[in-house]
Structures are given as C-alpha cells and as structure tokens.
PDB file of C-alpha atoms in Angstrom:
ATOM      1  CA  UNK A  37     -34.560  18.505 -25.750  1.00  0.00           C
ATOM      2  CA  UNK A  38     -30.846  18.695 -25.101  1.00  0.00           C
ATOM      3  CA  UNK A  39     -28.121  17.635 -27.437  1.00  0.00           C
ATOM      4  CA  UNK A  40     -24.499  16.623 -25.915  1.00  0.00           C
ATOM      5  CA  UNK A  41     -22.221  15.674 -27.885  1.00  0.00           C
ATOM      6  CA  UNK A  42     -18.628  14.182 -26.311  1.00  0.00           C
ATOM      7  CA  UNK A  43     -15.485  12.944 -27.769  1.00  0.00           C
ATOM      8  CA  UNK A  44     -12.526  10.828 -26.537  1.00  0.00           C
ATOM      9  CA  UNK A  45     -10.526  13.664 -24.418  1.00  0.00           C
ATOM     10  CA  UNK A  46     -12.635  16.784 -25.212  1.00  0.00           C
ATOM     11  CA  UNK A  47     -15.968  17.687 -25.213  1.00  0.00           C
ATOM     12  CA  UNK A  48     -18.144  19.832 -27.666  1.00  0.00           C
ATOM     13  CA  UNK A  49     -21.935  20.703 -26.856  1.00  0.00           C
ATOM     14  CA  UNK A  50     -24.450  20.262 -29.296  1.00  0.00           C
ATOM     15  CA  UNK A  51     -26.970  22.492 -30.621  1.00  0.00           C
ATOM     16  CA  UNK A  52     -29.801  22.922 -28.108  1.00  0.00           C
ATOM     17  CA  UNK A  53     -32.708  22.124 -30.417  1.00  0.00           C
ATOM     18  CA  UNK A  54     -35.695  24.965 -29.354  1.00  0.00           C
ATOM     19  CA  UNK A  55     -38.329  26.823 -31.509  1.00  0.00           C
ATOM     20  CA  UNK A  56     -36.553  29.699 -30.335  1.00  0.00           C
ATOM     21  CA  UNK A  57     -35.481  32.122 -33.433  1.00  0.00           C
ATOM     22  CA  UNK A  58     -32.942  31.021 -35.400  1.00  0.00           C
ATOM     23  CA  UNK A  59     -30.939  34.298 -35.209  1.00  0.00           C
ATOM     24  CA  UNK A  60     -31.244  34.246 -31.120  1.00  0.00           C
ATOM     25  CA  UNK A  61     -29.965  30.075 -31.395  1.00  0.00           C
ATOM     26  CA  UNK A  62     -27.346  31.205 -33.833  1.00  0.00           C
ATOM     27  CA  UNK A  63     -26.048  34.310 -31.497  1.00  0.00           C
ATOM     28  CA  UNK A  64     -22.797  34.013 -29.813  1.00  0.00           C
ATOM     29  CA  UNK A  65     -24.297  33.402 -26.176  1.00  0.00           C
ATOM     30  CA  UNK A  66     -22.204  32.348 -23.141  1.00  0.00           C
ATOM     31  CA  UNK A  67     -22.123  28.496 -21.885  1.00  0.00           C
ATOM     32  CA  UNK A  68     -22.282  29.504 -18.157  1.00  0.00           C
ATOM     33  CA  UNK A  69     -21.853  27.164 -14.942  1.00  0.00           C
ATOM     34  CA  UNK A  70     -22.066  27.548 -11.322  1.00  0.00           C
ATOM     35  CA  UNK A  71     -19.201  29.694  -9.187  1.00  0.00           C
ATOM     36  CA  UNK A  72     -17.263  27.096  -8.764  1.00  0.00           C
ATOM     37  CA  UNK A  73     -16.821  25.607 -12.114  1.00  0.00           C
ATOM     38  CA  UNK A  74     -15.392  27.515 -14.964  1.00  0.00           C
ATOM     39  CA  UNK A  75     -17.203  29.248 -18.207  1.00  0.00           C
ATOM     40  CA  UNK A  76     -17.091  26.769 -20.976  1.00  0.00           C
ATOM     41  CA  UNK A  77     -17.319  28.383 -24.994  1.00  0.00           C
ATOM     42  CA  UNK A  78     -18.990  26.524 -27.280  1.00  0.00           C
ATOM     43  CA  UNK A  79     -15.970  24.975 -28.217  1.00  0.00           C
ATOM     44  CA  UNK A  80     -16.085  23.369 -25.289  1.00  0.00           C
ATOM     45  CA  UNK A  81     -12.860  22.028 -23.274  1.00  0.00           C
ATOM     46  CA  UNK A  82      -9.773  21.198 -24.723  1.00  0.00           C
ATOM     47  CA  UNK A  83      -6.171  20.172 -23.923  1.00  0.00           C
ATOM     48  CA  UNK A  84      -4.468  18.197 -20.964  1.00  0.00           C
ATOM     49  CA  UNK A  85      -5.144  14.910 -19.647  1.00  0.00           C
ATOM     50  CA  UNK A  86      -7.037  14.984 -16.183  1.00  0.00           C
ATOM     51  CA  UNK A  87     -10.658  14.092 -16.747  1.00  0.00           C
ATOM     52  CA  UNK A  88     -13.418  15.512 -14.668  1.00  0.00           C
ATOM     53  CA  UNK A  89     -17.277  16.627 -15.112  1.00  0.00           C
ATOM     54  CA  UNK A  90     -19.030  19.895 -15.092  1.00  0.00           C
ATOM     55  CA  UNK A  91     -22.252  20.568 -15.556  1.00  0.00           C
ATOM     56  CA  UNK A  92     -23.115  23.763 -17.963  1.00  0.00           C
ATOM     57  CA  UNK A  93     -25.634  25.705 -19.180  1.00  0.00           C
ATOM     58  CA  UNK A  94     -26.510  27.793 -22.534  1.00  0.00           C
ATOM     59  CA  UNK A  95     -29.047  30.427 -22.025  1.00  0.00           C
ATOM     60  CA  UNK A  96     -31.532  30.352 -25.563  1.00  0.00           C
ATOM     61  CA  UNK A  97     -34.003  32.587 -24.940  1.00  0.00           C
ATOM     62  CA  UNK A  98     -36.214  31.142 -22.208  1.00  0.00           C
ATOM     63  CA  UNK A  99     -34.744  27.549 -22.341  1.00  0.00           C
ATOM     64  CA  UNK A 100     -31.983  26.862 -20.093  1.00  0.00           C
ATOM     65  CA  UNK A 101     -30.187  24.169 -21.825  1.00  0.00           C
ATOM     66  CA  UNK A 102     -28.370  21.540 -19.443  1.00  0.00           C
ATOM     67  CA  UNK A 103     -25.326  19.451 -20.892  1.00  0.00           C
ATOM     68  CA  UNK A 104     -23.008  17.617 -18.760  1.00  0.00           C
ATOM     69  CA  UNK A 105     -19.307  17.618 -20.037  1.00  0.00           C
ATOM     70  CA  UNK A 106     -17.370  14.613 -19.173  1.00  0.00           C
ATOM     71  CA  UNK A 107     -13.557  13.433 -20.080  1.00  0.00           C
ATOM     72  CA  UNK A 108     -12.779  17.106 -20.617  1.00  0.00           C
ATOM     73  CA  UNK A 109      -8.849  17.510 -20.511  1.00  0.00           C
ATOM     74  CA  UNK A 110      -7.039  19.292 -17.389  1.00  0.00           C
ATOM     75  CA  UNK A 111      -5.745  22.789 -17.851  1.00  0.00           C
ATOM     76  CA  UNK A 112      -8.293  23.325 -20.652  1.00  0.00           C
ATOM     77  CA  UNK A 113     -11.007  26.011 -19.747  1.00  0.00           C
ATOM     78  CA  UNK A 114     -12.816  23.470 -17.914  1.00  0.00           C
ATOM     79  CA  UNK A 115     -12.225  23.104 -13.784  1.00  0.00           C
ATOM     80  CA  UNK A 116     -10.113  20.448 -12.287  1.00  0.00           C
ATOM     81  CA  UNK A 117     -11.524  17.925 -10.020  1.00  0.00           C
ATOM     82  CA  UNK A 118     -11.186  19.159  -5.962  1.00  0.00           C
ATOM     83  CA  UNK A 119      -7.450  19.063  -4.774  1.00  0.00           C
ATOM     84  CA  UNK A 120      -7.879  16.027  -1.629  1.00  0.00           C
ATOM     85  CA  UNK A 121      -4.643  15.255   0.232  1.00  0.00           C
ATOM     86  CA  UNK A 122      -4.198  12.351   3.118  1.00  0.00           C
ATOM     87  CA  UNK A 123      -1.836   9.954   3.994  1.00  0.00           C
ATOM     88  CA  UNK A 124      -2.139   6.460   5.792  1.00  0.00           C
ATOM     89  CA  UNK A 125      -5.577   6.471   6.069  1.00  0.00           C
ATOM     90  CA  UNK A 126      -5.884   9.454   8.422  1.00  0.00           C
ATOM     91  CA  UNK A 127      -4.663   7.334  11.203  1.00  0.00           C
ATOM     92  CA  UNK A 128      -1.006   8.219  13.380  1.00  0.00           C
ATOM     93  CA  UNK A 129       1.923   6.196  12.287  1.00  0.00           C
ATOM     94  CA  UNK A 130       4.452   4.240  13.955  1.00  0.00           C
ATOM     95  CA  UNK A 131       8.106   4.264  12.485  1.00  0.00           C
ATOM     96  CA  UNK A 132      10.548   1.847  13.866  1.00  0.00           C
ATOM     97  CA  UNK A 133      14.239   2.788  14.486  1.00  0.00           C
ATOM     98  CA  UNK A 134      16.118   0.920  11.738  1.00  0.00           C
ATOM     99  CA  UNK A 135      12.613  -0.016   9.442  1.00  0.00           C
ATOM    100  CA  UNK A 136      12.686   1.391   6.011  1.00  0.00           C
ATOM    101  CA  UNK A 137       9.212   2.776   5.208  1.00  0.00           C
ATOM    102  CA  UNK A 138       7.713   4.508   2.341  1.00  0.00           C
ATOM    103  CA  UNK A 139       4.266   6.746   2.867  1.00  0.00           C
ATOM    104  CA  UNK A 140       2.285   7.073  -0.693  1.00  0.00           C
ATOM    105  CA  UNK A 141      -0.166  10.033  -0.114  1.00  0.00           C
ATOM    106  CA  UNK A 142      -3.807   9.724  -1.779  1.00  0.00           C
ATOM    107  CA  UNK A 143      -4.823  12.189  -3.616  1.00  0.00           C
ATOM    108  CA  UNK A 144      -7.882  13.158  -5.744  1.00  0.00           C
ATOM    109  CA  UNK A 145      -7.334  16.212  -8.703  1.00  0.00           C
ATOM    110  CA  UNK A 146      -3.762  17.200  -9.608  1.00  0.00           C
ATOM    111  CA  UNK A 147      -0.812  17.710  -7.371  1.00  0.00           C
ATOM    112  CA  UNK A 148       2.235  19.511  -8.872  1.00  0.00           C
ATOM    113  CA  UNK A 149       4.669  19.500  -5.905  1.00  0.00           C
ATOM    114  CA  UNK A 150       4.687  19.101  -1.964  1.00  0.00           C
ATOM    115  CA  UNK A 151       6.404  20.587   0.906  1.00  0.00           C
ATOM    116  CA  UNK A 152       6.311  19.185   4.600  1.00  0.00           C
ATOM    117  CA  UNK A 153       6.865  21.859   7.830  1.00  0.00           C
ATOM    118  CA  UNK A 154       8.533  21.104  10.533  1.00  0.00           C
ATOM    119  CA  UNK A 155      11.443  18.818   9.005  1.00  0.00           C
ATOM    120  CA  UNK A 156      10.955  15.488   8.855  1.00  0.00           C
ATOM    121  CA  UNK A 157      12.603  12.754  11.544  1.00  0.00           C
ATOM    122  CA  UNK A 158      16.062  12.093  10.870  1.00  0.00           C
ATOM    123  CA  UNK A 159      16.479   9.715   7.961  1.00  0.00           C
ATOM    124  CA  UNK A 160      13.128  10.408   6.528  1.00  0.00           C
ATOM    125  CA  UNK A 161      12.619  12.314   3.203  1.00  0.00           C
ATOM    126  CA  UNK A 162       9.584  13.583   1.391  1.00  0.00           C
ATOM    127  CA  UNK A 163       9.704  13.707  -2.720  1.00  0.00           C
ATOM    128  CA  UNK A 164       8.676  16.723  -3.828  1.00  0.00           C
ATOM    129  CA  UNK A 165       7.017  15.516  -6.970  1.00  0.00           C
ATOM    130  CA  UNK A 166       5.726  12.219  -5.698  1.00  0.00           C
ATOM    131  CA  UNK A 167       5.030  13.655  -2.179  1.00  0.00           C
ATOM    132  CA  UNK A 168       6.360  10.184  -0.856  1.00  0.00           C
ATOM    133  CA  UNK A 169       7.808   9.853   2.314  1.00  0.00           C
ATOM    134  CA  UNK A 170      10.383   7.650   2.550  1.00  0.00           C
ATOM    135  CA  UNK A 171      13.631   6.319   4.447  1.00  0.00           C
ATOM    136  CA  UNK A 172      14.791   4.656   7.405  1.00  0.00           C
ATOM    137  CA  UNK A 173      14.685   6.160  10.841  1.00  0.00           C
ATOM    138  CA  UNK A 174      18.131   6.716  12.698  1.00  0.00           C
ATOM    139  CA  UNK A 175      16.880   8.367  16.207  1.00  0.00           C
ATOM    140  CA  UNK A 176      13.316   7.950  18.153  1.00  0.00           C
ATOM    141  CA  UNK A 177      11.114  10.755  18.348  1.00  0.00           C
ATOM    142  CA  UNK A 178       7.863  11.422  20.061  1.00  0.00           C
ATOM    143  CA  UNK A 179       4.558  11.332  18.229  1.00  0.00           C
ATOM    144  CA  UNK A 180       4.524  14.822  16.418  1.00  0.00           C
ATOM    145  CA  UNK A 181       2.190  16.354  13.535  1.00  0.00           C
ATOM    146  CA  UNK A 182       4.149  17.114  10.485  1.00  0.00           C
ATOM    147  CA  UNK A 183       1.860  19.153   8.215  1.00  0.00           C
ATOM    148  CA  UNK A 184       2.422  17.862   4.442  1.00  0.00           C
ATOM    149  CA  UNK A 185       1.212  20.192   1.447  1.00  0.00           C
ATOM    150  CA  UNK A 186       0.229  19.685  -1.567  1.00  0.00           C
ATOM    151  CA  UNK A 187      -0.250  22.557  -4.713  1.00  0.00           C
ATOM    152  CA  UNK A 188      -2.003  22.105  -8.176  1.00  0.00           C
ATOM    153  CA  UNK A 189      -3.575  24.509 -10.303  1.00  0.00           C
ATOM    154  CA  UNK A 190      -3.324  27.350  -8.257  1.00  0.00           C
ATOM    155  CA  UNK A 191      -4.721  25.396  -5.001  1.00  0.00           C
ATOM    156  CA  UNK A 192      -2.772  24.237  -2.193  1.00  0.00           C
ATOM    157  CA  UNK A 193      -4.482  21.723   0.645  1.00  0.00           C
ATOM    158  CA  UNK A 194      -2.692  20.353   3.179  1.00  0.00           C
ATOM    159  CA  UNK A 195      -2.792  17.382   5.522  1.00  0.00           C
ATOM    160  CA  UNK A 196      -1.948  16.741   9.348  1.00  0.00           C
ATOM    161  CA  UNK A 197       0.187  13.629   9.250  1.00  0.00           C
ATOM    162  CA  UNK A 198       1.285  12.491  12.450  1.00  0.00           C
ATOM    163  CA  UNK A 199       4.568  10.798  12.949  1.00  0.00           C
ATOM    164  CA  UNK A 200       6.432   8.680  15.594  1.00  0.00           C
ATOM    165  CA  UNK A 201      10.027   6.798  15.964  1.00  0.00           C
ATOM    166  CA  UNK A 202       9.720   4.461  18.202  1.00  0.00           C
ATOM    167  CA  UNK A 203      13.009   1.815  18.867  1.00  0.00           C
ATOM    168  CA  UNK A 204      12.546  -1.533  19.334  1.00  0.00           C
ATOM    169  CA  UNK A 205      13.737  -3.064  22.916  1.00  0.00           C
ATOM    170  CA  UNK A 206      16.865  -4.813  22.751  1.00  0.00           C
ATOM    171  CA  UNK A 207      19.953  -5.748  25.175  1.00  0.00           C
ATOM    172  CA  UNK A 208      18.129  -6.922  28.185  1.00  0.00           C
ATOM    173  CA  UNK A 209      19.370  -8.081  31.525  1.00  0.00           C
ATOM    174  CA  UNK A 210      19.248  -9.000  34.518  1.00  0.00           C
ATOM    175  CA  UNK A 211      21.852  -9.706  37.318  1.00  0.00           C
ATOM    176  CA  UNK A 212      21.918 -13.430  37.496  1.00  0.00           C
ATOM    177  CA  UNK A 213      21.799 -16.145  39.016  1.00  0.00           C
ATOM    178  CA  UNK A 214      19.371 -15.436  41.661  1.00  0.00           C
ATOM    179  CA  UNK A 215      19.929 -17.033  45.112  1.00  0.00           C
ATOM    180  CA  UNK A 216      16.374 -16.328  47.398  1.00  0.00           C
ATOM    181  CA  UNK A 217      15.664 -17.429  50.664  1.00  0.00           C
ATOM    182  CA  UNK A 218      11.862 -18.354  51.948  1.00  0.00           C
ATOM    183  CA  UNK A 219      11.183 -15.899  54.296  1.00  0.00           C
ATOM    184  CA  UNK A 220      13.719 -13.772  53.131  1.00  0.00           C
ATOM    185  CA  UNK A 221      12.689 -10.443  50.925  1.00  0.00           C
ATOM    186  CA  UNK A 222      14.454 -10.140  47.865  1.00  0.00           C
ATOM    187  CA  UNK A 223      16.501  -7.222  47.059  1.00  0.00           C
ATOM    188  CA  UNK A 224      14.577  -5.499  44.336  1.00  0.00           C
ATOM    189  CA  UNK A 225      15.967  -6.454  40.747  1.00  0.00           C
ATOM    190  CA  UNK A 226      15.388  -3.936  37.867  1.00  0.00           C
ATOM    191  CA  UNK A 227      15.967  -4.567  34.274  1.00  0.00           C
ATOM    192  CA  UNK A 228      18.503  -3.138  32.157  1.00  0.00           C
ATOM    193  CA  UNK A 229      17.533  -2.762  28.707  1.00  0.00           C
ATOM    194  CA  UNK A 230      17.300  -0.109  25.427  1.00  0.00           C
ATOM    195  CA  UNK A 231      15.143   1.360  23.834  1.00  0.00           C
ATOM    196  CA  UNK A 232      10.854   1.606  24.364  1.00  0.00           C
ATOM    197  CA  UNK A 233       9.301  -0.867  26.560  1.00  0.00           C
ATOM    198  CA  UNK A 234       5.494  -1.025  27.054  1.00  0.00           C
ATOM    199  CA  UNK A 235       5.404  -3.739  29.047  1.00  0.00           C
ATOM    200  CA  UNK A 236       7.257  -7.165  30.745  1.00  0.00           C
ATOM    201  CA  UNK A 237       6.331 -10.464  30.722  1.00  0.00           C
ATOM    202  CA  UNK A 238       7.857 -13.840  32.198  1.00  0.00           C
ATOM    203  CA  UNK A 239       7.688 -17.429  31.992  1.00  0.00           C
ATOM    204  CA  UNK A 240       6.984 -20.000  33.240  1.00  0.00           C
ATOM    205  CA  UNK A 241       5.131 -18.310  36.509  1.00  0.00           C
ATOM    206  CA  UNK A 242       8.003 -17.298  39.231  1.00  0.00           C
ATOM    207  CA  UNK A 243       7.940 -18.847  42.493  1.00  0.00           C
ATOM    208  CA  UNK A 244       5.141 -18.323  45.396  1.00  0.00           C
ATOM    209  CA  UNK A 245       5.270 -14.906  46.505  1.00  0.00           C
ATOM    210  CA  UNK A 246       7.940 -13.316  43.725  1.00  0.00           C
ATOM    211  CA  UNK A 247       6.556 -11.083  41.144  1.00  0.00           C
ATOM    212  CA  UNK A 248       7.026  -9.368  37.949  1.00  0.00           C
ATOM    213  CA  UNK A 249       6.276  -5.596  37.960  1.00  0.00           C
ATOM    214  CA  UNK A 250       5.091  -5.461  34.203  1.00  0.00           C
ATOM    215  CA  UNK A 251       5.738  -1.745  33.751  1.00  0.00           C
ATOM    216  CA  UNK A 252       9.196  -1.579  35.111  1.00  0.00           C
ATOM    217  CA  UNK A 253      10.264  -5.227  34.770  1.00  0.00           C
ATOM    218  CA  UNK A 254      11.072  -5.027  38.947  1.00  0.00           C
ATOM    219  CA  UNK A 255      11.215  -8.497  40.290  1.00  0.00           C
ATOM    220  CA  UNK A 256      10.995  -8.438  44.086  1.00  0.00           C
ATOM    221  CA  UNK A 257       8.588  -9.926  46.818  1.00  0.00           C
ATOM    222  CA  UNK A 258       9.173 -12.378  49.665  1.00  0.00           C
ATOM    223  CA  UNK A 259       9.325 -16.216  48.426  1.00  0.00           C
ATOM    224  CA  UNK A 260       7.008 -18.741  50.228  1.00  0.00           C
ATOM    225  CA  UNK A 261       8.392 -22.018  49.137  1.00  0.00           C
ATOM    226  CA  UNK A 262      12.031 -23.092  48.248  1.00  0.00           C
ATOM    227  CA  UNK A 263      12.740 -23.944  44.660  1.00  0.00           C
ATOM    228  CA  UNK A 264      15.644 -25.580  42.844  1.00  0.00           C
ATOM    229  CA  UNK A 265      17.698 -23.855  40.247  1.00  0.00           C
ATOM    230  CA  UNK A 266      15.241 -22.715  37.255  1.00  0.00           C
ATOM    231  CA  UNK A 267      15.510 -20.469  34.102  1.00  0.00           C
ATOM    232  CA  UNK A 268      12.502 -17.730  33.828  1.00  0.00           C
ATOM    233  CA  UNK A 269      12.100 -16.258  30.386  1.00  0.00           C
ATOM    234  CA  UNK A 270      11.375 -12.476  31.312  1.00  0.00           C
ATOM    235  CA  UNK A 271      10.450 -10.300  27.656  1.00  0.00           C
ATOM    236  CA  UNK A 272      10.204  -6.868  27.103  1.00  0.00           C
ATOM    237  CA  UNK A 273       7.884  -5.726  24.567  1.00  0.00           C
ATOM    238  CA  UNK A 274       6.764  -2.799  22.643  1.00  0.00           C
ATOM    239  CA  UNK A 275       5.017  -2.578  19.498  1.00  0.00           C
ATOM    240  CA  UNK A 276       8.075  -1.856  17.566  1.00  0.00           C
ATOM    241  CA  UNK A 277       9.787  -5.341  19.112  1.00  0.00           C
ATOM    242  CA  UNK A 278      10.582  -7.220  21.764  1.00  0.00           C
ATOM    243  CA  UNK A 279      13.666  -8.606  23.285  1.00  0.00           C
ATOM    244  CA  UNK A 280      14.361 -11.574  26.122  1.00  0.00           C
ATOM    245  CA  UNK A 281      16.316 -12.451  29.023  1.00  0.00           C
ATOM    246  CA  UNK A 282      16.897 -16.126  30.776  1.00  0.00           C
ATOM    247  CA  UNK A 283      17.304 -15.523  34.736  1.00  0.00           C
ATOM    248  CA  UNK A 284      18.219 -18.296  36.665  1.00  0.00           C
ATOM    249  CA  UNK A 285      16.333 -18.108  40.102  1.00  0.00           C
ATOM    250  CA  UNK A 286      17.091 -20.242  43.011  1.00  0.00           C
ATOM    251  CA  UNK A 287      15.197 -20.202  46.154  1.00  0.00           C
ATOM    252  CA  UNK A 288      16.828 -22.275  49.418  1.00  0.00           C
ATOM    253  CA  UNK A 289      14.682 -22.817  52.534  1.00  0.00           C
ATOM    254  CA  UNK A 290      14.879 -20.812  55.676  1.00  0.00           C
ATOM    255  CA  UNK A 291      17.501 -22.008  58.213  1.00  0.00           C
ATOM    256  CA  UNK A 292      14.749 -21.858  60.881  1.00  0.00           C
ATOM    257  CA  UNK A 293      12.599 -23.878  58.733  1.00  0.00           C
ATOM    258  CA  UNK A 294      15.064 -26.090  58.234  1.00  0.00           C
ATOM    259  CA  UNK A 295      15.686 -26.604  62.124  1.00  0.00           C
ATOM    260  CA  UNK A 296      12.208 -27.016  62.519  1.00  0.00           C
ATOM    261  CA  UNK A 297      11.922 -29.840  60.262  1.00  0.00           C
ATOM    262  CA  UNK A 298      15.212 -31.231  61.710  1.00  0.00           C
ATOM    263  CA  UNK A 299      13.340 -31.425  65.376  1.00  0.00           C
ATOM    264  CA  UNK A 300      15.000 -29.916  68.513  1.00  0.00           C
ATOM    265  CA  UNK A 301      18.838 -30.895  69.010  1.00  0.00           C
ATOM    266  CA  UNK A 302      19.563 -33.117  72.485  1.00  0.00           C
ATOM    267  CA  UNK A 303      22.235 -32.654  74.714  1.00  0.00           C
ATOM    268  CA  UNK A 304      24.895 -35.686  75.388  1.00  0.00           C
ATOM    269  CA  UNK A 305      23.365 -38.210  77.904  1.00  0.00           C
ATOM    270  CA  UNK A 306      25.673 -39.294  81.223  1.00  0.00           C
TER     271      UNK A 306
END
C-alpha cells in the first residue's frame, strides 16, 4: 500500500509502507516523475498559489510507490499546469468603427505578461498584464491575424487572433424624385453612401419592370405600367449596420400609349 498525505496548499507524501529494510525505507531516495513534470523531495511542494497535480514516484527497493500530489502551490518545485492561450472562442472577430469592445483572453496555467505583433488597429490597446484588448475603433481595416503572446514560468504560447474594422453604412442617397416613363429606360441610378455595404434592399416592391441591383444598390430597368407618386424604402446593410433612404418614384404613361387609348384624331368635317 501507498500512503499520501495532502494539506491545504502543499503537499507532503507519506511513508510508503513495504517490508522492505528499514535502513533502505529510511535512505534519502529521490521522489522522481515523468520528463515533463518536475522532481519532488520528500518535502514535497511548497510555496505560491496556482494549484495543479503531478503524479510521483519513490523508488523503495523493488516497490515503485505511486502518490498523486494535488493543491501543490505554483513556483514551488512542483510543475505548473500547461500554459493555453485563445481568445473569442477561436473564431475571427468583427469590430465596428465607433463600438467600444473589450477581448478577455482564456487562459489555463499562469500568464505573467503579453505582447501582440503587428500593432493593433487604431484605437485598440492590449494590457500587458491582463492581456485584454480593449478600445474603440477609429478607422476600418481588413480582416488581419494579429498574433497575441502570452509568457509564464519560463513558457511563452501564443495565439492567432484575427481582427477586422468594419464601419457601419450611413449617409445614403439617392437623386430624387424619380420621374419614369413606361416604355422609357431609366437612366441608371447608383447609391451614394459610406462606409461597408453587403447588400441593398427596398420596399415595398418597385414598379413592373424596375429593379434593385442588391450588390450595388443600381436601380434601372424599363417600367411596364405607369404609377403615381410613391416613396420606396431602399436600405443598405452590413453586419456592422444599416442605414435607409426614401426615393420618391413616379412613373407617367407613354405618350403613344396615351394616343392609343385616346383613339385616332379626325379632321374638321365641311
């Protein structure tokens, strides 16, 4: 049998009990671990206040003894638990132009301090203690991988966070009123807006044979039917915002329909 004895924030082994000699049980013989964990005296671990588990082993005479250490204190002669670094749960992240965020990293063992490499988007900081990143973006920037480290103990892991600044659509326009004609094409309209757009929507549904383009927010086509004076809601969205627009469309018939309703004129009679 195996005797372990632990305490509240350090941990001393027990006596292995054997019916080896008492003078080999008594001898000052190593606690020994595997490669990656550090040799433990028969003290055992003492001092700091991270708490991890090792697993070691007293050689007494032929009986390997097995004892397994727990609540041992960081930066005693025990080994600290695996440096793990990641932020936002692996995933990219979308900053917004004008959004205050604040990135907690997660991390597993002790961190002492924490760089990041290339710089950080304007208006973004990262603490060097904490390893929060914080602020509130002033300019967009493209999706980029900003490589965040973290050191503790001697070990330094690092983590591929990547990072975009998007800005939200606003100021939208169009030239308006609208006056159409059926028949007629419509001179192309284009939208005149900041910031990212992903896509345009309108409502309610333009008039027969006008349409939307919802990547570039073009209106154009050739109308079909005439239409009094409406307003169409056109948006522009993005997943940082979105931002609207009321055009006011018009569409008048065709003169030659219009004669052709009217019937054929007559000449004066004699």
């Amino acid at each position: 049998m195996t005797r372990c004895a632990t305490g509240r924030g350090s941990c001393s082994p027990g006596r292995p009990e054997t019916s080896a000699p008492a003078e080999r049980a008594d001898a000052e013989l190593p606690w020994e671990s595997s490669p990656d964990v550090a040799t433990l005296s028969r003290k055992g671990c003492r001092g700091g206040s991270g708490r991890f588990r090792t697993l070691a082993m007293r050689r007494v005479g032929a009986l390997m003894a097995a004892c397994a250490l727990a609540a041992c204190g960081y930066g005693g002669q025990g080994s600290p638990a695996a440096l793990r670094l990641s932020y936002n749960g692996s995933t990219p992240f979308p900053a917004v132009v004008g959004e205050a965020i604040a990135l907690t990293p997660a991390v597993s063992g002790r961190a002492d301090s924490y760089t990041v490499s290339p710089s950080l988007p304007s208006g973004l900081s990262l603490n060097a203690r904490t390893g929060v990143i914080s602020g509130t973006p002033t300019q967009p920037s493209a999706a980029q991988i900003f490589v965040v480290s973290a050191t503790g103990a001697g070990v330094r892991v690092t983590f591929p966070l990547v990072l975009s600044v998007t800005e939200p659509p606003h100021g939208l326009s169009y030239a308006s009123p609208v006056n159409a004609t059926v028949g007629a094409a419509l001179a192309p309209l284009s939208p005149s807006v900041a910031g990212s757009v992903d896509h345009y929507t309108v409502s309610p549904p333009l008039p027969p044979g006008i349409a939307l383009n919802g990547s570039s927010g073009i209106l154009s086509g050739t109308p079909t039917e005439a239409r009094s004076v409406a307003p169409y809601t056109i948006t522009a969205e993005s997943l940082a915002g979105t931002t609207r627009f009321v055009l006011l469309l018009t569409v008048t018939p065709s003169r030659s329909g219009a004669m052709t309703r009217q019937g054929p004129t007559t000449g004066p009679r004699f």
